[in-house]
CSV table of C-alpha atoms in Angstrom, one decimal:
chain,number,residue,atom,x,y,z
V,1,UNK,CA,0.0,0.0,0.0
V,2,UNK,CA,1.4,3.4,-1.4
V,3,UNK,CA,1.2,6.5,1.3
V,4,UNK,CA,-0.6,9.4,1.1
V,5,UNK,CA,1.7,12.1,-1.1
V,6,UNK,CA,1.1,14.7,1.5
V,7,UNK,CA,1.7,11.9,4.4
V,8,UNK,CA,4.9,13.1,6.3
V,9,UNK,CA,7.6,10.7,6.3
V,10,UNK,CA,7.9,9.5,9.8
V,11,UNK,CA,11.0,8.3,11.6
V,12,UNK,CA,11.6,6.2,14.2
V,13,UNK,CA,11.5,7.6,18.0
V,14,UNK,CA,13.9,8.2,20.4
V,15,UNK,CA,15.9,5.2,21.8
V,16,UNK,CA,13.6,5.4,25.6
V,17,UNK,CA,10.4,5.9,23.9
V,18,UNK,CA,11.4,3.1,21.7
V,19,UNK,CA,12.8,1.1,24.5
V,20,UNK,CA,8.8,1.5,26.4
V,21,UNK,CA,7.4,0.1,23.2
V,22,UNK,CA,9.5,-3.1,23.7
V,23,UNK,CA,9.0,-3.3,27.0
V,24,UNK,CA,5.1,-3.1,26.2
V,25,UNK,CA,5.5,-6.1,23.8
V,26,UNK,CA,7.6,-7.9,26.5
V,27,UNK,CA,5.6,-7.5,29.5
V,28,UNK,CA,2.6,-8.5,28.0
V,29,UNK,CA,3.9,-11.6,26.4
V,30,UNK,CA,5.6,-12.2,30.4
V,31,UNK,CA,2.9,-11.6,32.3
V,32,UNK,CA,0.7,-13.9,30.2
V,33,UNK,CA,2.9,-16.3,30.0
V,34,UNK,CA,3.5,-16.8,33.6
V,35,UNK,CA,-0.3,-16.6,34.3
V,36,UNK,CA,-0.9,-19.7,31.9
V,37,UNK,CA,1.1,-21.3,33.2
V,38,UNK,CA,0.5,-21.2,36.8
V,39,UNK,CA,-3.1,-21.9,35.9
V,40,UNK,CA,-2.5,-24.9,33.8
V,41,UNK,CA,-0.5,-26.7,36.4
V,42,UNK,CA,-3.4,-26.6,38.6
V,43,UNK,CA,-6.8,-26.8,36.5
V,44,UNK,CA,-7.3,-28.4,33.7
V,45,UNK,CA,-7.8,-24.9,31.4
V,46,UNK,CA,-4.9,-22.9,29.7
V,47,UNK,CA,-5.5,-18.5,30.2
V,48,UNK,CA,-7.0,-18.2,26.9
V,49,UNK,CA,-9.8,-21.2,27.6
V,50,UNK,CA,-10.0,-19.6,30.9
V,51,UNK,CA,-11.0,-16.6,30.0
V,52,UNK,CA,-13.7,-17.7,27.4
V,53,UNK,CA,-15.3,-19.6,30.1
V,54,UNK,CA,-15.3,-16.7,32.4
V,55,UNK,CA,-16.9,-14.3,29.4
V,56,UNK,CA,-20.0,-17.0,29.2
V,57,UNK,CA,-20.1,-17.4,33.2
V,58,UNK,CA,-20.8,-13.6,33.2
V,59,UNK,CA,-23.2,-13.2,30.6
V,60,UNK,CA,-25.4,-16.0,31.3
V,61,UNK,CA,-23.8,-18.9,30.4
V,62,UNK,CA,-25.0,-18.3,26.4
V,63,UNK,CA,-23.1,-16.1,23.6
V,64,UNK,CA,-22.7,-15.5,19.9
V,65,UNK,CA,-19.2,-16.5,18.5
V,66,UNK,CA,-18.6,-13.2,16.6
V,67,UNK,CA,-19.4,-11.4,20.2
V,68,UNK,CA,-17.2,-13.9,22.0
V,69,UNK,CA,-14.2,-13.0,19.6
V,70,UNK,CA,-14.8,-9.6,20.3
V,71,UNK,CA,-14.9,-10.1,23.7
V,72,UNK,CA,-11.2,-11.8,23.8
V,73,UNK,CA,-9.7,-9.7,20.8
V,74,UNK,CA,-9.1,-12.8,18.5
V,75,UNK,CA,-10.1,-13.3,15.2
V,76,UNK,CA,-13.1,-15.6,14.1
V,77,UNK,CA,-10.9,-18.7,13.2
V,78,UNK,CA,-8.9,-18.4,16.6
V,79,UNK,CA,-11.8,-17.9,18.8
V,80,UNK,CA,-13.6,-20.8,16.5
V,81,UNK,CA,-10.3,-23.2,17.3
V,82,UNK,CA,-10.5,-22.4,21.6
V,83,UNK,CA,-14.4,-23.1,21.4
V,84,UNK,CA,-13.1,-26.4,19.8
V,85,UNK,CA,-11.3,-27.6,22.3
V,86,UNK,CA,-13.4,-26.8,24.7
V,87,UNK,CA,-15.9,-28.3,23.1
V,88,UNK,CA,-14.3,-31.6,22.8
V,89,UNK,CA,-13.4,-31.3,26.4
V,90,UNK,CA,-17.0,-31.3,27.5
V,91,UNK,CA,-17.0,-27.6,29.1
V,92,UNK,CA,-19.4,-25.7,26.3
V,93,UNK,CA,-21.5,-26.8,23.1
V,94,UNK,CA,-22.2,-25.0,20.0
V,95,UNK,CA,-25.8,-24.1,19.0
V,96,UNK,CA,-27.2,-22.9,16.1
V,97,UNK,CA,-30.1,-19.8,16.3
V,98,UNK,CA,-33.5,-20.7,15.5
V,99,UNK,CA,-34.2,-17.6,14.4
V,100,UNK,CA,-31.2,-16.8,12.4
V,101,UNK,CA,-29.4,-19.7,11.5
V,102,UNK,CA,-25.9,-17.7,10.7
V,103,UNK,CA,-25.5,-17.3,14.4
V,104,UNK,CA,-23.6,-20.1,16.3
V,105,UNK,CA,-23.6,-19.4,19.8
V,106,UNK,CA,-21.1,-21.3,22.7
V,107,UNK,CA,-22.7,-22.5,25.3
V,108,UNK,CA,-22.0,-23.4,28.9
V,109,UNK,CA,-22.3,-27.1,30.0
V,110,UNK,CA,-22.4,-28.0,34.2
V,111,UNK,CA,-19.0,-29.2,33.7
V,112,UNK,CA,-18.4,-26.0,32.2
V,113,UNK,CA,-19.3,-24.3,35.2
V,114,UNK,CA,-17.7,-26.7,37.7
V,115,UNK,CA,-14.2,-26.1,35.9
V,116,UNK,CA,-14.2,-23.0,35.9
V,117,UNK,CA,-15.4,-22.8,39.3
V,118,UNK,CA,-12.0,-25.0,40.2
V,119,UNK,CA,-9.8,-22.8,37.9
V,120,UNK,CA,-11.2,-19.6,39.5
V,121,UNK,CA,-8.7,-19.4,42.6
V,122,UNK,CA,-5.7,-21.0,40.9
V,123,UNK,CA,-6.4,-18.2,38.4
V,124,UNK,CA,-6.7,-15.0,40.9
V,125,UNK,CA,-3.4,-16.6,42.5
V,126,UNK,CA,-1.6,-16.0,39.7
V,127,UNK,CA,-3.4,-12.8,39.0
V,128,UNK,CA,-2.5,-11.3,41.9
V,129,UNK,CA,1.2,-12.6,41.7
V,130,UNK,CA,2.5,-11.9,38.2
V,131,UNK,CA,0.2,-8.8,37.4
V,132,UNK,CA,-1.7,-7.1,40.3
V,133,UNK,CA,0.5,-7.1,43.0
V,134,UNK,CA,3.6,-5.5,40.9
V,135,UNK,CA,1.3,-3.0,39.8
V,136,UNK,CA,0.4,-2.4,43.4
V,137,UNK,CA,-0.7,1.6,43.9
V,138,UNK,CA,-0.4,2.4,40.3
V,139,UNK,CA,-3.0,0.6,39.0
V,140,UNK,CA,-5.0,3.6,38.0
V,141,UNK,CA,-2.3,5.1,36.6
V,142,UNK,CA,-1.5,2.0,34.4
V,143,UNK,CA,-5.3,1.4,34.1
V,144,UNK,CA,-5.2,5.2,32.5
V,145,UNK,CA,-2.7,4.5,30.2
V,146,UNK,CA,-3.8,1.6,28.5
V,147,UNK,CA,-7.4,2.8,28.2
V,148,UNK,CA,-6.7,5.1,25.1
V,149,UNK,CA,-4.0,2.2,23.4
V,150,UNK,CA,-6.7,-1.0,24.2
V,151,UNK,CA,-10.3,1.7,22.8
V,152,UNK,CA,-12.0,0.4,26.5
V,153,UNK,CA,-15.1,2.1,25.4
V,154,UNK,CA,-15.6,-0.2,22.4
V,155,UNK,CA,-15.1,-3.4,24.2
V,156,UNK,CA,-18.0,-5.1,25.2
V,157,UNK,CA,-18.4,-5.9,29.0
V,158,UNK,CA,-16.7,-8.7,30.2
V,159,UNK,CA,-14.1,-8.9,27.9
V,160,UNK,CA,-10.4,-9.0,28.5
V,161,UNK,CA,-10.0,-10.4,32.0
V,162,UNK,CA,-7.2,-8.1,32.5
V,163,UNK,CA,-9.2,-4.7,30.7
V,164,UNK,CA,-12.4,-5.8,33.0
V,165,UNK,CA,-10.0,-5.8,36.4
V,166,UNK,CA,-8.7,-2.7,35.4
V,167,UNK,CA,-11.9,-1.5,34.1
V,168,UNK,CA,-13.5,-2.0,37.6
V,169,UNK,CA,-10.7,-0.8,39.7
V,170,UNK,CA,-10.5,-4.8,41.1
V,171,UNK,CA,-6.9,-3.9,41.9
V,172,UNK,CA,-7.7,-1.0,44.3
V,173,UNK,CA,-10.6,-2.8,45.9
V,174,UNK,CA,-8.3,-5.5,46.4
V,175,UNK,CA,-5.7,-3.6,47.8
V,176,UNK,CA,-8.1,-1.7,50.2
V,177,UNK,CA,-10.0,-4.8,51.6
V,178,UNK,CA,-6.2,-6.2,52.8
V,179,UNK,CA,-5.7,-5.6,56.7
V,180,UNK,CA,-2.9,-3.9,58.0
V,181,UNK,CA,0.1,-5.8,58.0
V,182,UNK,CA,2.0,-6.9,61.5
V,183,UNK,CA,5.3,-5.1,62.1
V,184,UNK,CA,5.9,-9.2,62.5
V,185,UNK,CA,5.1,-10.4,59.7
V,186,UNK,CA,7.1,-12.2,57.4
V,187,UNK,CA,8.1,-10.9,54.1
V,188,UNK,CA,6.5,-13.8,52.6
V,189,UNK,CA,3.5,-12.7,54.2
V,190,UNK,CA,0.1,-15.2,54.3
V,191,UNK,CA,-3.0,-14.0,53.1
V,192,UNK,CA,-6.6,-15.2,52.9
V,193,UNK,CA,-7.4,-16.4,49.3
V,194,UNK,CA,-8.2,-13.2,47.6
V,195,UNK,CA,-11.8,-13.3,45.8
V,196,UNK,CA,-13.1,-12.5,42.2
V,197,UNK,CA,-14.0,-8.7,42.1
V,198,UNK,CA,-17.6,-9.3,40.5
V,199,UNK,CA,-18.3,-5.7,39.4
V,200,UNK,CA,-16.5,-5.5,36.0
V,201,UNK,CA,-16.3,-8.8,35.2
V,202,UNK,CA,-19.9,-8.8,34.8
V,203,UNK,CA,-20.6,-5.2,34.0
C-alpha cells in the first residue's frame, strides 16, 4: 500500500520511547505467560480457555461466537479453534439460532461451570502474583494508560480479564480490603485467598 503524497515521512523515536514500546511487547507476552502457566498446572484450562469460560459465566452462560471474539480480541478462526477444544473437552457446546441460522452461539455445559469454578482461585493466585501485585498503587495510573491504546469504550463488558480488572478498579478494591500488615510479619507474608471482584467482570 502506497502512502498518502502529502503523508509526512515518519522516523523512528527516540531510543527510551522506543525502548517503552519493547517493554510493552515484553511484559505483556511475560505476564501472560506466567499466568498460563500457573493456571495450567493446577486446572485443567490454559489463560486463553479460561478466559472464554469466564466471558460466558458472566453473561449468562450463552453467547454468539462473533461477540465472544470480540470479547477476547481474537479473530473468528482463533476464537472458532479455543471453542473447539473446549468443546471436545465437555465444558461448552455449540448451538445454532433458531431464528437466524448464521448465528452459532457457545454455550456453557455444568461441567463447564464446575471447571471453571475450580480454575477460578488458581487463576486469581496468579493474577495477583504476576500482574496485580507489581502493579500495586499504580494501578490507576496504568489502568489510564492503557485505556486510550486498548479503545475500552468499544469493548463489550466482560471482555479481557485483565481490561475488565482494570476496568472495575478490582486492583484498588483489592488492595483496600487487605488488613494492615504486623510489624511481625514475614516478608513472605500469608493472606486469605483473595476473591473474584464481580463488578467488572460482569458489568
Amino acid at each position: 500500500m502506497s502512502k498518502s503524497p502529502d503523508a509526512p515521512a515518519l522516523e523512528f523515536p527516540p531510543r527510551e520511547q522506543w525502548m517503552v514500546w519493547g517493554l510493552f511487547l515484553k511484559a505483556f507476552k511475560v505476564v501472560t505467560d506466567q499466568v498460563d502457566k500457573a493456571l495450567k498446572a493446577e486446572a485443567p484450562v490454559s489463560l486463553p480457555e479460561f478466559e472464554i469460560l469466564h466471558i460466558l459465566k458472566n453473561n449468562d452462560g450463552r453467547m454468539r461466537l462473533i461477540d465472544l471474539a470480540t470479547g477476547t480480541l481474537l479473530s473468528q478462526s482463533r476464537i472458532s479453534r479455543q471453542v473447539d477444544a473446549l468443546q471436545a473437552k465437555g465444558f461448552l457446546v455449540r448451538e445454532v439460532s433458531e431464528a437466524d441460522r448464521r448465528a452459532t452461539y457457545a454455550v456453557l455445559t455444568p461441567e463447564g461451570v464446575r471447571t471453571y469454578d475450580l480454575a477460578s482461585q488458581p487463576f486469581l493466585r496468579a493474577y495477583y502474583k504476576h500482574f496485580a501485585d507489581l502493579i500495586g498503587e499504580n494501578a490507576q495510573a496504568f489502568g489510564t494508560i492503557l485505556g486510550p491504546l486498548m479503545n475500552q469504550e468499544k469493548l463489550p463488558s466482560g471482555s479481557s480479564l485483565f481490561i475488565d480488572a482494570l476496568r472495575a478498579g478490582a486492583i484498588q478494591a483489592h488492595s483496600d480490603a487487605r488488613p494492615a500488615a504486623s510489624p511481625a510479619a514475614s516478608p513472605s507474608r500469608e493472606r486469605a485467598e483473595p476473591r473474584m471482584p464481580m463488578e467488572g467482570f460482569a458489568s
